[in-house]
mmCIF file of C-alpha atoms and ligand atoms in Angstrom:
data_model
loop_
_atom_site.group_PDB
_atom_site.id
_atom_site.type_symbol
_atom_site.label_atom_id
_atom_site.label_comp_id
_atom_site.label_asym_id
_atom_site.label_seq_id
_atom_site.Cartn_x
_atom_site.Cartn_y
_atom_site.Cartn_z
ATOM 1 C CA UNK A 1 70.244 124.037 154.079
ATOM 2 C CA UNK A 2 71.267 122.115 151.171
ATOM 3 C CA UNK A 3 73.607 122.284 148.534
ATOM 4 C CA UNK A 4 73.531 122.981 144.943
ATOM 5 C CA UNK A 5 73.097 120.106 142.399
ATOM 6 C CA UNK A 6 75.431 119.767 139.171
ATOM 7 C CA UNK A 7 73.768 120.308 135.819
ATOM 8 C CA UNK A 8 71.219 117.401 135.420
ATOM 9 C CA UNK A 9 72.796 116.279 132.269
ATOM 10 C CA UNK A 10 75.956 115.219 134.393
ATOM 11 C CA UNK A 11 73.978 113.133 136.489
ATOM 12 C CA UNK A 12 74.608 109.793 134.682
ATOM 13 C CA UNK A 13 78.412 110.570 134.098
ATOM 14 C CA UNK A 14 81.123 109.164 136.212
ATOM 15 C CA UNK A 15 84.777 110.799 136.374
ATOM 16 C CA UNK A 16 87.481 108.995 134.414
ATOM 17 C CA UNK A 17 88.968 106.132 136.140
ATOM 18 C CA UNK A 18 92.186 104.477 136.122
ATOM 19 C CA UNK A 19 93.091 102.771 139.163
ATOM 20 C CA UNK A 20 96.726 103.148 140.623
ATOM 21 C CA UNK A 21 98.215 100.512 142.799
ATOM 22 C CA UNK A 22 102.004 100.846 144.197
ATOM 23 C CA UNK A 23 103.428 97.744 142.359
ATOM 24 C CA UNK A 24 106.792 97.254 140.818
ATOM 25 C CA UNK A 25 105.911 97.067 137.279
ATOM 26 C CA UNK A 26 103.308 99.597 135.799
ATOM 27 C CA UNK A 27 102.099 98.918 132.610
ATOM 28 C CA UNK A 28 98.756 100.443 132.544
ATOM 29 C CA UNK A 29 98.417 103.905 131.388
ATOM 30 C CA UNK A 30 100.573 103.683 128.037
ATOM 31 C CA UNK A 31 103.420 106.167 129.094
ATOM 32 C CA UNK A 32 106.702 105.912 127.618
ATOM 33 C CA UNK A 33 109.002 103.818 130.070
ATOM 34 C CA UNK A 34 111.794 105.807 129.296
ATOM 35 C CA UNK A 35 112.615 109.440 130.963
ATOM 36 C CA UNK A 36 113.317 111.939 128.182
ATOM 37 C CA UNK A 37 116.826 112.589 126.861
ATOM 38 C CA UNK A 38 118.624 114.562 130.375
ATOM 39 C CA UNK A 39 120.007 117.149 128.070
ATOM 40 C CA UNK A 40 116.442 118.053 127.372
ATOM 41 C CA UNK A 41 115.560 118.536 130.896
ATOM 42 C CA UNK A 42 118.857 120.750 131.150
ATOM 43 C CA UNK A 43 117.958 122.773 128.284
ATOM 44 C CA UNK A 44 114.224 123.144 129.336
ATOM 45 C CA UNK A 45 115.376 124.473 132.891
ATOM 46 C CA UNK A 46 117.967 126.716 131.528
ATOM 47 C CA UNK A 47 115.354 128.299 128.881
ATOM 48 C CA UNK A 48 112.970 128.676 131.732
ATOM 49 C CA UNK A 49 115.528 130.629 134.049
ATOM 50 C CA UNK A 50 115.267 133.436 131.195
ATOM 51 C CA UNK A 51 111.471 133.617 131.202
ATOM 52 C CA UNK A 52 109.975 136.932 132.949
ATOM 53 C CA UNK A 53 107.453 135.181 135.488
ATOM 54 C CA UNK A 54 106.165 138.017 136.405
ATOM 55 C CA UNK A 55 104.697 138.431 133.188
ATOM 56 C CA UNK A 56 101.703 136.127 131.502
ATOM 57 C CA UNK A 57 103.020 133.615 128.819
ATOM 58 C CA UNK A 58 102.468 134.229 125.003
ATOM 59 C CA UNK A 59 98.632 133.632 124.615
ATOM 60 C CA UNK A 60 99.126 132.424 121.166
ATOM 61 C CA UNK A 61 102.234 130.172 122.119
ATOM 62 C CA UNK A 62 103.265 131.175 118.678
ATOM 63 C CA UNK A 63 107.378 129.834 119.105
ATOM 64 C CA UNK A 64 105.606 126.571 120.174
ATOM 65 C CA UNK A 65 103.160 126.411 117.057
ATOM 66 C CA UNK A 66 105.631 127.460 114.553
ATOM 67 C CA UNK A 67 108.184 124.862 115.807
ATOM 68 C CA UNK A 68 105.386 121.893 115.836
ATOM 69 C CA UNK A 69 104.318 122.931 112.533
ATOM 70 C CA UNK A 70 108.168 123.446 111.209
ATOM 71 C CA UNK A 71 108.532 120.038 112.107
ATOM 72 C CA UNK A 72 105.331 118.803 110.265
ATOM 73 C CA UNK A 73 105.982 120.816 107.222
ATOM 74 C CA UNK A 74 102.626 122.640 108.064
ATOM 75 C CA UNK A 75 102.184 126.376 108.478
ATOM 76 C CA UNK A 76 101.913 127.829 112.129
ATOM 77 C CA UNK A 77 98.534 128.617 111.867
ATOM 78 C CA UNK A 78 97.126 125.365 111.239
ATOM 79 C CA UNK A 79 98.526 123.940 114.747
ATOM 80 C CA UNK A 80 97.058 124.725 118.149
ATOM 81 C CA UNK A 81 98.291 123.787 121.196
ATOM 82 C CA UNK A 82 96.920 123.189 124.810
ATOM 83 C CA UNK A 83 97.446 121.252 127.912
ATOM 84 C CA UNK A 84 97.434 117.608 126.796
ATOM 85 C CA UNK A 85 95.390 116.186 123.841
ATOM 86 C CA UNK A 86 92.265 115.995 126.203
ATOM 87 C CA UNK A 87 92.411 119.828 126.392
ATOM 88 C CA UNK A 88 92.364 119.792 122.509
ATOM 89 C CA UNK A 89 89.750 117.787 122.291
ATOM 90 C CA UNK A 90 87.502 119.690 125.088
ATOM 91 C CA UNK A 91 88.252 123.041 123.202
ATOM 92 C CA UNK A 92 87.239 121.532 119.863
ATOM 93 C CA UNK A 93 84.091 120.210 120.855
ATOM 94 C CA UNK A 94 83.348 123.310 122.853
ATOM 95 C CA UNK A 95 83.718 124.941 119.536
ATOM 96 C CA UNK A 96 82.068 122.535 117.193
ATOM 97 C CA UNK A 97 79.821 120.744 119.244
ATOM 98 C CA UNK A 98 77.748 121.518 122.130
ATOM 99 C CA UNK A 99 73.999 121.677 122.639
ATOM 100 C CA UNK A 100 71.715 120.720 119.645
ATOM 101 C CA UNK A 101 74.872 118.868 117.874
ATOM 102 C CA UNK A 102 76.245 115.333 117.717
ATOM 103 C CA UNK A 103 79.540 113.754 118.014
ATOM 104 C CA UNK A 104 79.796 110.331 116.567
ATOM 105 C CA UNK A 105 82.373 107.699 118.149
ATOM 106 C CA UNK A 106 83.257 103.941 117.356
ATOM 107 C CA UNK A 107 83.230 101.612 120.225
ATOM 108 C CA UNK A 108 85.361 100.155 121.698
ATOM 109 C CA UNK A 109 87.349 103.326 121.739
ATOM 110 C CA UNK A 110 88.820 105.720 124.235
ATOM 111 C CA UNK A 111 86.462 106.677 126.412
ATOM 112 C CA UNK A 112 87.255 110.213 127.216
ATOM 113 C CA UNK A 113 86.073 110.922 123.686
ATOM 114 C CA UNK A 114 82.197 110.439 124.544
ATOM 115 C CA UNK A 115 83.053 111.752 128.339
ATOM 116 C CA UNK A 116 84.667 114.843 126.866
ATOM 117 C CA UNK A 117 81.581 115.487 124.159
ATOM 118 C CA UNK A 118 78.888 115.067 127.191
ATOM 119 C CA UNK A 119 80.541 117.633 129.421
ATOM 120 C CA UNK A 120 80.434 120.145 126.622
ATOM 121 C CA UNK A 121 76.510 119.048 126.113
ATOM 122 C CA UNK A 122 77.342 117.317 122.871
ATOM 123 C CA UNK A 123 75.294 114.281 122.126
ATOM 124 C CA UNK A 124 76.860 111.173 121.823
ATOM 125 C CA UNK A 125 76.179 108.650 118.862
ATOM 126 C CA UNK A 126 77.728 105.077 119.032
ATOM 127 C CA UNK A 127 78.693 102.913 115.971
ATOM 128 C CA UNK A 128 80.054 99.750 116.685
ATOM 129 C CA UNK A 129 83.384 98.362 115.149
ATOM 130 C CA UNK A 130 83.691 95.030 113.585
ATOM 131 C CA UNK A 131 85.026 91.881 115.455
ATOM 132 C CA UNK A 132 88.489 92.869 114.632
ATOM 133 C CA UNK A 133 87.901 96.062 115.930
ATOM 134 C CA UNK A 134 88.220 98.061 112.592
ATOM 135 C CA UNK A 135 85.638 100.649 111.490
ATOM 136 C CA UNK A 136 83.507 99.467 108.470
ATOM 137 C CA UNK A 137 83.484 102.386 105.918
ATOM 138 C CA UNK A 138 80.026 101.334 104.514
ATOM 139 C CA UNK A 139 78.399 101.254 108.022
ATOM 140 C CA UNK A 140 79.957 104.615 108.886
ATOM 141 C CA UNK A 141 78.756 105.995 105.765
ATOM 142 C CA UNK A 142 75.191 105.172 106.613
ATOM 143 C CA UNK A 143 75.468 106.193 110.135
ATOM 144 C CA UNK A 144 76.805 109.714 109.000
ATOM 145 C CA UNK A 145 73.982 110.025 106.423
ATOM 146 C CA UNK A 146 71.401 109.090 109.082
ATOM 147 C CA UNK A 147 72.881 111.043 112.256
ATOM 148 C CA UNK A 148 74.541 114.137 110.434
ATOM 149 C CA UNK A 149 76.992 114.380 113.373
ATOM 150 C CA UNK A 150 78.712 117.551 113.544
ATOM 151 C CA UNK A 151 81.920 115.887 114.912
ATOM 152 C CA UNK A 152 82.906 112.562 113.969
ATOM 153 C CA UNK A 153 85.688 110.880 116.277
ATOM 154 C CA UNK A 154 88.314 108.368 115.065
ATOM 155 C CA UNK A 155 90.817 107.012 117.429
ATOM 156 C CA UNK A 156 93.767 105.799 115.328
ATOM 157 C CA UNK A 157 95.933 103.787 116.506
ATOM 158 C CA UNK A 158 92.877 102.840 118.674
ATOM 159 C CA UNK A 159 92.959 102.951 122.351
ATOM 160 C CA UNK A 160 92.518 100.466 123.991
ATOM 161 C CA UNK A 161 92.686 98.043 120.969
ATOM 162 C CA UNK A 162 95.608 99.248 119.069
ATOM 163 C CA UNK A 163 93.618 98.811 115.731
ATOM 164 C CA UNK A 164 95.151 101.261 112.883
ATOM 165 C CA UNK A 165 92.569 101.949 110.596
ATOM 166 C CA UNK A 166 93.819 101.944 106.543
ATOM 167 C CA UNK A 167 94.162 104.875 104.522
ATOM 168 C CA UNK A 168 91.364 103.796 102.606
ATOM 169 C CA UNK A 169 89.224 104.034 105.620
ATOM 170 C CA UNK A 170 90.292 107.467 106.819
ATOM 171 C CA UNK A 171 89.520 108.689 103.258
ATOM 172 C CA UNK A 172 86.259 107.207 103.043
ATOM 173 C CA UNK A 173 85.090 108.597 106.539
ATOM 174 C CA UNK A 174 86.354 111.962 105.163
ATOM 175 C CA UNK A 175 84.517 111.782 101.904
ATOM 176 C CA UNK A 176 81.246 110.594 103.961
ATOM 177 C CA UNK A 177 81.434 113.813 106.244
ATOM 178 C CA UNK A 178 81.900 115.825 103.346
ATOM 179 C CA UNK A 179 79.063 114.519 101.308
ATOM 180 C CA UNK A 180 76.635 114.761 104.443
ATOM 181 C CA UNK A 181 78.487 117.638 105.893
ATOM 182 C CA UNK A 182 79.124 120.222 107.045
ATOM 183 C CA UNK A 183 80.770 118.251 109.642
ATOM 184 C CA UNK A 184 84.171 117.363 111.122
ATOM 185 C CA UNK A 185 86.508 114.509 111.205
ATOM 186 C CA UNK A 186 88.699 114.436 114.302
ATOM 187 C CA UNK A 187 91.549 111.568 114.194
ATOM 188 C CA UNK A 188 92.851 111.180 117.259
ATOM 189 C CA UNK A 189 96.835 109.990 116.658
ATOM 190 C CA UNK A 190 97.779 109.987 120.417
ATOM 191 C CA UNK A 191 99.578 106.909 119.332
ATOM 192 C CA UNK A 192 100.330 108.192 115.571
ATOM 193 C CA UNK A 193 103.941 107.856 115.772
ATOM 194 C CA UNK A 194 104.081 104.372 116.280
ATOM 195 C CA UNK A 195 102.023 103.513 113.407
ATOM 196 C CA UNK A 196 102.975 103.272 109.793
ATOM 197 C CA UNK A 197 101.112 106.169 108.052
ATOM 198 C CA UNK A 198 98.960 109.069 109.630
ATOM 199 C CA UNK A 199 96.328 111.442 108.468
ATOM 200 C CA UNK A 200 98.081 114.589 108.983
ATOM 201 C CA UNK A 201 99.003 114.328 104.998
ATOM 202 C CA UNK A 202 95.351 114.761 104.406
ATOM 203 C CA UNK A 203 95.321 117.994 106.496
ATOM 204 C CA UNK A 204 94.529 121.156 104.016
ATOM 205 C CA UNK A 205 92.827 124.412 104.707
ATOM 206 C CA UNK A 206 89.708 123.336 102.907
ATOM 207 C CA UNK A 207 89.367 119.732 104.184
ATOM 208 C CA UNK A 208 87.014 119.198 107.377
ATOM 209 C CA UNK A 209 89.811 117.273 109.218
ATOM 210 C CA UNK A 210 91.806 117.686 112.510
ATOM 211 C CA UNK A 211 94.630 115.543 113.546
ATOM 212 C CA UNK A 212 95.094 115.362 117.263
ATOM 213 C CA UNK A 213 98.706 114.337 118.595
ATOM 214 C CA UNK A 214 100.258 114.447 122.211
ATOM 215 C CA UNK A 215 103.653 114.922 123.677
ATOM 216 C CA UNK A 216 102.481 112.505 126.861
ATOM 217 C CA UNK A 217 103.382 109.038 125.043
ATOM 218 C CA UNK A 218 105.646 109.206 122.282
ATOM 219 C CA UNK A 219 107.737 112.148 123.880
ATOM 220 C CA UNK A 220 108.014 110.580 127.128
ATOM 221 C CA UNK A 221 106.403 113.629 128.626
ATOM 222 C CA UNK A 222 103.197 112.820 129.992
ATOM 223 C CA UNK A 223 103.991 114.714 133.293
ATOM 224 C CA UNK A 224 104.170 118.051 131.030
ATOM 225 C CA UNK A 225 100.721 117.979 129.799
ATOM 226 C CA UNK A 226 100.943 119.150 125.975
ATOM 227 C CA UNK A 227 99.038 118.105 122.963
ATOM 228 C CA UNK A 228 98.336 119.694 119.764
ATOM 229 C CA UNK A 229 95.912 119.856 116.745
ATOM 230 C CA UNK A 230 96.796 120.201 113.127
ATOM 231 C CA UNK A 231 93.558 121.210 111.007
ATOM 232 C CA UNK A 232 92.535 124.042 108.659
ATOM 233 C CA UNK A 233 93.305 127.530 109.448
ATOM 234 C CA UNK A 234 90.162 129.026 109.398
ATOM 235 C CA UNK A 235 88.818 125.991 112.167
ATOM 236 C CA UNK A 236 92.257 126.365 114.384
ATOM 237 C CA UNK A 237 91.264 130.354 114.694
ATOM 238 C CA UNK A 238 87.928 129.547 116.041
ATOM 239 C CA UNK A 239 89.379 127.696 118.895
ATOM 240 C CA UNK A 240 90.636 131.085 120.439
ATOM 241 C CA UNK A 241 86.789 131.681 121.803
ATOM 242 C CA UNK A 242 86.240 128.664 123.885
ATOM 243 C CA UNK A 243 90.053 128.169 125.132
ATOM 244 C CA UNK A 244 90.875 130.330 128.158
ATOM 245 C CA UNK A 245 93.171 133.076 127.830
ATOM 246 C CA UNK A 246 96.878 132.124 128.853
ATOM 247 C CA UNK A 247 95.587 128.377 129.211
ATOM 248 C CA UNK A 248 99.307 127.154 128.335
ATOM 249 C CA UNK A 249 102.052 128.057 131.002
ATOM 250 C CA UNK A 250 105.341 129.368 129.894
ATOM 251 C CA UNK A 251 107.112 126.151 131.387
ATOM 252 C CA UNK A 252 104.902 123.997 129.190
ATOM 253 C CA UNK A 253 105.472 126.130 125.926
ATOM 254 C CA UNK A 254 109.525 126.448 126.608
ATOM 255 C CA UNK A 255 109.258 122.830 127.392
ATOM 256 C CA UNK A 256 107.346 122.027 123.906
ATOM 257 C CA UNK A 257 109.856 124.179 122.255
ATOM 258 C CA UNK A 258 112.794 122.412 123.619
ATOM 259 C CA UNK A 259 111.768 119.163 123.228
ATOM 260 C CA UNK A 260 111.521 119.338 119.309
ATOM 261 C CA UNK A 261 115.227 120.006 119.438
ATOM 262 C CA UNK A 262 115.479 116.411 120.380
ATOM 263 C CA UNK A 263 113.679 114.734 117.642
ATOM 264 C CA UNK A 264 116.603 112.281 116.880
ATOM 265 C CA UNK A 265 116.535 110.929 120.389
ATOM 266 C CA UNK A 266 112.150 110.864 120.589
ATOM 267 C CA UNK A 267 112.739 108.801 117.160
ATOM 268 C CA UNK A 268 114.963 106.265 118.586
ATOM 269 C CA UNK A 269 112.863 105.520 121.562
ATOM 270 C CA UNK A 270 109.767 105.076 119.040
ATOM 271 C CA UNK A 271 111.855 102.362 117.001
ATOM 272 C CA UNK A 272 112.552 100.707 120.179
ATOM 273 C CA UNK A 273 109.444 100.650 121.541
ATOM 274 C CA UNK A 274 107.959 99.611 118.322
ATOM 275 C CA UNK A 275 110.702 96.600 117.963
ATOM 276 C CA UNK A 276 109.690 95.709 121.632
ATOM 277 C CA UNK A 277 105.927 95.618 120.922
ATOM 278 C CA UNK A 278 106.871 93.103 117.962
ATOM 279 C CA UNK A 279 108.477 91.034 120.443
ATOM 280 C CA UNK A 280 105.958 91.273 123.647
ATOM 281 C CA UNK A 281 103.006 90.690 121.225
ATOM 282 C CA UNK A 282 104.945 87.350 119.757
ATOM 283 C CA UNK A 283 105.857 86.119 123.282
ATOM 284 C CA UNK A 284 102.247 86.819 124.415
ATOM 285 C CA UNK A 285 100.671 84.973 121.655
ATOM 286 C CA UNK A 286 102.643 81.880 122.434
ATOM 287 C CA UNK A 287 101.322 81.686 125.825
ATOM 288 C CA UNK A 288 98.282 79.518 126.221
ATOM 289 C CA UNK A 289 94.762 80.996 126.379
ATOM 290 C CA UNK A 290 95.562 84.641 125.041
ATOM 291 C CA UNK A 291 94.479 86.040 121.968
ATOM 292 C CA UNK A 292 96.706 89.122 120.999
ATOM 293 C CA UNK A 293 95.092 91.992 118.900
ATOM 294 C CA UNK A 294 97.158 93.799 116.070
ATOM 295 C CA UNK A 295 98.476 96.781 117.510
ATOM 296 C CA UNK A 296 99.885 100.137 115.734
ATOM 297 C CA UNK A 297 100.457 101.748 119.287
ATOM 298 C CA UNK A 298 102.669 101.307 122.303
ATOM 299 C CA UNK A 299 100.409 98.726 123.848
ATOM 300 C CA UNK A 300 99.018 95.484 123.091
ATOM 301 C CA UNK A 301 95.197 94.353 123.661
ATOM 302 C CA UNK A 302 94.789 90.751 124.780
ATOM 303 C CA UNK A 303 91.892 88.862 125.307
ATOM 304 C CA UNK A 304 91.948 85.968 128.191
ATOM 305 C CA UNK A 305 90.198 82.757 127.261
ATOM 306 C CA UNK A 306 88.800 82.578 130.845
ATOM 307 C CA UNK A 307 88.125 85.057 133.402
ATOM 308 C CA UNK A 308 90.040 88.234 132.638
ATOM 309 C CA UNK A 309 89.408 90.178 135.784
ATOM 310 C CA UNK A 310 91.130 86.940 137.852
ATOM 311 C CA UNK A 311 93.899 86.958 135.751
ATOM 312 C CA UNK A 312 94.454 90.868 136.300
ATOM 313 C CA UNK A 313 94.238 90.272 139.977
ATOM 314 C CA UNK A 314 96.752 87.312 139.982
ATOM 315 C CA UNK A 315 99.226 89.865 138.011
ATOM 316 C CA UNK A 316 98.670 92.540 140.482
ATOM 317 C CA UNK A 317 99.630 89.841 143.254
ATOM 318 C CA UNK A 318 102.674 89.347 141.259
ATOM 319 C CA UNK A 319 103.585 93.094 141.549
ATOM 320 C CA UNK A 320 102.335 93.789 137.731
ATOM 321 C CA UNK A 321 99.565 96.398 136.982
ATOM 322 C CA UNK A 322 98.286 96.156 133.603
ATOM 323 C CA UNK A 323 94.950 97.888 132.463
ATOM 324 C CA UNK A 324 91.535 95.747 133.070
ATOM 325 C CA UNK A 325 89.154 96.172 130.454
ATOM 326 C CA UNK A 326 87.386 92.697 131.302
ATOM 327 C CA UNK A 327 83.898 94.092 132.292
ATOM 328 C CA UNK A 328 83.934 96.475 129.538
ATOM 329 C CA UNK A 329 81.152 96.415 127.020
ATOM 330 C CA UNK A 330 82.466 94.821 124.058
ATOM 331 C CA UNK A 331 85.981 93.896 125.620
ATOM 332 C CA UNK A 332 84.900 91.066 127.778
ATOM 333 C CA UNK A 333 88.000 89.630 129.564
ATOM 334 C CA UNK A 334 90.368 91.718 127.788
ATOM 335 C CA UNK A 335 93.588 93.400 129.332
ATOM 336 C CA UNK A 336 95.699 96.054 127.914
ATOM 337 C CA UNK A 337 99.253 95.832 128.162
ATOM 338 C CA UNK A 338 101.702 98.790 127.751
ATOM 339 C CA UNK A 339 104.894 98.093 126.093
ATOM 340 C CA UNK A 340 107.376 98.660 128.806
ATOM 341 C CA UNK A 341 111.200 98.057 128.916
ATOM 342 C CA UNK A 342 112.584 94.546 127.838
ATOM 343 C CA UNK A 343 113.107 93.965 131.733
ATOM 344 C CA UNK A 344 109.374 94.980 132.368
ATOM 345 C CA UNK A 345 108.003 93.005 129.935
ATOM 346 C CA UNK A 346 110.082 89.843 130.571
ATOM 347 C CA UNK A 347 108.551 90.358 134.421
ATOM 348 C CA UNK A 348 105.201 90.520 132.778
ATOM 349 C CA UNK A 349 105.656 87.624 130.542
ATOM 350 C CA UNK A 350 107.123 85.395 133.684
ATOM 351 C CA UNK A 351 104.253 86.332 135.922
ATOM 352 C CA UNK A 352 101.731 85.656 132.929
ATOM 353 C CA UNK A 353 103.310 82.279 132.401
ATOM 354 C CA UNK A 354 103.080 81.576 136.212
ATOM 355 C CA UNK A 355 99.436 82.939 136.717
ATOM 356 C CA UNK A 356 98.240 80.905 133.586
ATOM 357 C CA UNK A 357 99.819 77.709 134.982
ATOM 358 C CA UNK A 358 98.379 78.118 138.003
ATOM 359 C CA UNK A 359 94.852 78.870 137.009
ATOM 360 C CA UNK A 360 95.326 75.721 134.850
ATOM 361 C CA UNK A 361 96.317 73.813 137.632
HETATM 362 C C1 LIG B 1 96.744 109.265 126.264
HETATM 363 C C2 LIG B 1 95.624 109.633 125.169
HETATM 364 C C3 LIG B 1 95.093 110.647 124.855
HETATM 365 C C4 LIG B 1 95.419 112.031 126.193
HETATM 366 O O1 LIG B 1 96.516 112.527 126.008
HETATM 367 P P1 LIG B 1 96.951 113.644 126.763
HETATM 368 O O2 LIG B 1 97.791 114.782 125.856
HETATM 369 O O3 LIG B 1 97.897 113.141 127.830
HETATM 370 O O4 LIG B 1 95.949 114.319 127.305
HETATM 371 C C5 LIG B 1 94.356 111.277 124.070
HETATM 372 N N1 LIG B 1 93.893 110.335 123.487
HETATM 373 C C6 LIG B 1 94.159 109.089 123.277
HETATM 374 C C7 LIG B 1 93.517 107.849 122.677
HETATM 375 C C8 LIG B 1 94.994 108.616 124.410
HETATM 376 O O5 LIG B 1 95.243 107.200 124.530
#
């Protein structure tokens, strides 16, 4: 007897790997170090008690979409919500990518963009970021003209580098997509609230731009799995064809709605994390043997002058887990450090100081 084989085009793929170890200080997955406000949890559970659990949830998540839209000053018809921004991206690529179409990514970037493109049978075309990890609009324009991608994926702030593309770069990419279209520019703003500007302002019904955001990072709600897209009404309406019916549970919809009532608390958390990012980046820059890249997110990428993987191991020995990118193409000896609480970051800095001196000795 033999078991069936998966689709041949999946053979070269691996699942998503982000090793989890049991350590005291976990600074490896860019979650918020702070729990959501207790009053939010109470409000959510209270609202959930009123939900008729024998009924399917609202297929169109109308209340949630209207709430998100109102908070962003957009019409509800421009908003699509799903189980995490990863499901948003999958829906988007199932709808606008697929066989015979290409997605352009700028490496190094979020690995799931290329991965989700491949599992939706979208061909991946790779462009290179500059040494400072920014996207060159000129090179991108040449690439877009030559490859005619159906979808251009830009992550800003970029994971794992922290790089924020300038407004001018986003506008130039959009212009290239329009000139050589019909294509779509997707800006993944999973960390958008930590940065100083957003592509959201460019969204309009006649512009081929979709901005994707999540409740996982900024809203302290990674466990919930809720993300959303903002784009032209006519494109958002097409997602209905590829997303599974009733995909977003009532518990998630209600949580998303209730969370919007705690916007002030969320903004405070964002402010505190941005201030802490500045402090952490400054302290890291003063350590010997580390290059710190500018970040507009809730994490900082550093390049180790030496063996990055060995340093990662020495941090694990000291009870600290950061994300090891040291063996990734274009990210030799790089480690990505999520901004934690001041106590967690102090523990990281102490461990780094210790590990770097031991290495030197
Ligand atoms: C974390 C992350 C996401 C995924 O977020 P979910 O909403 O939890 O699925 C998407 N894009 C980037 C760049 C991320 O870092």
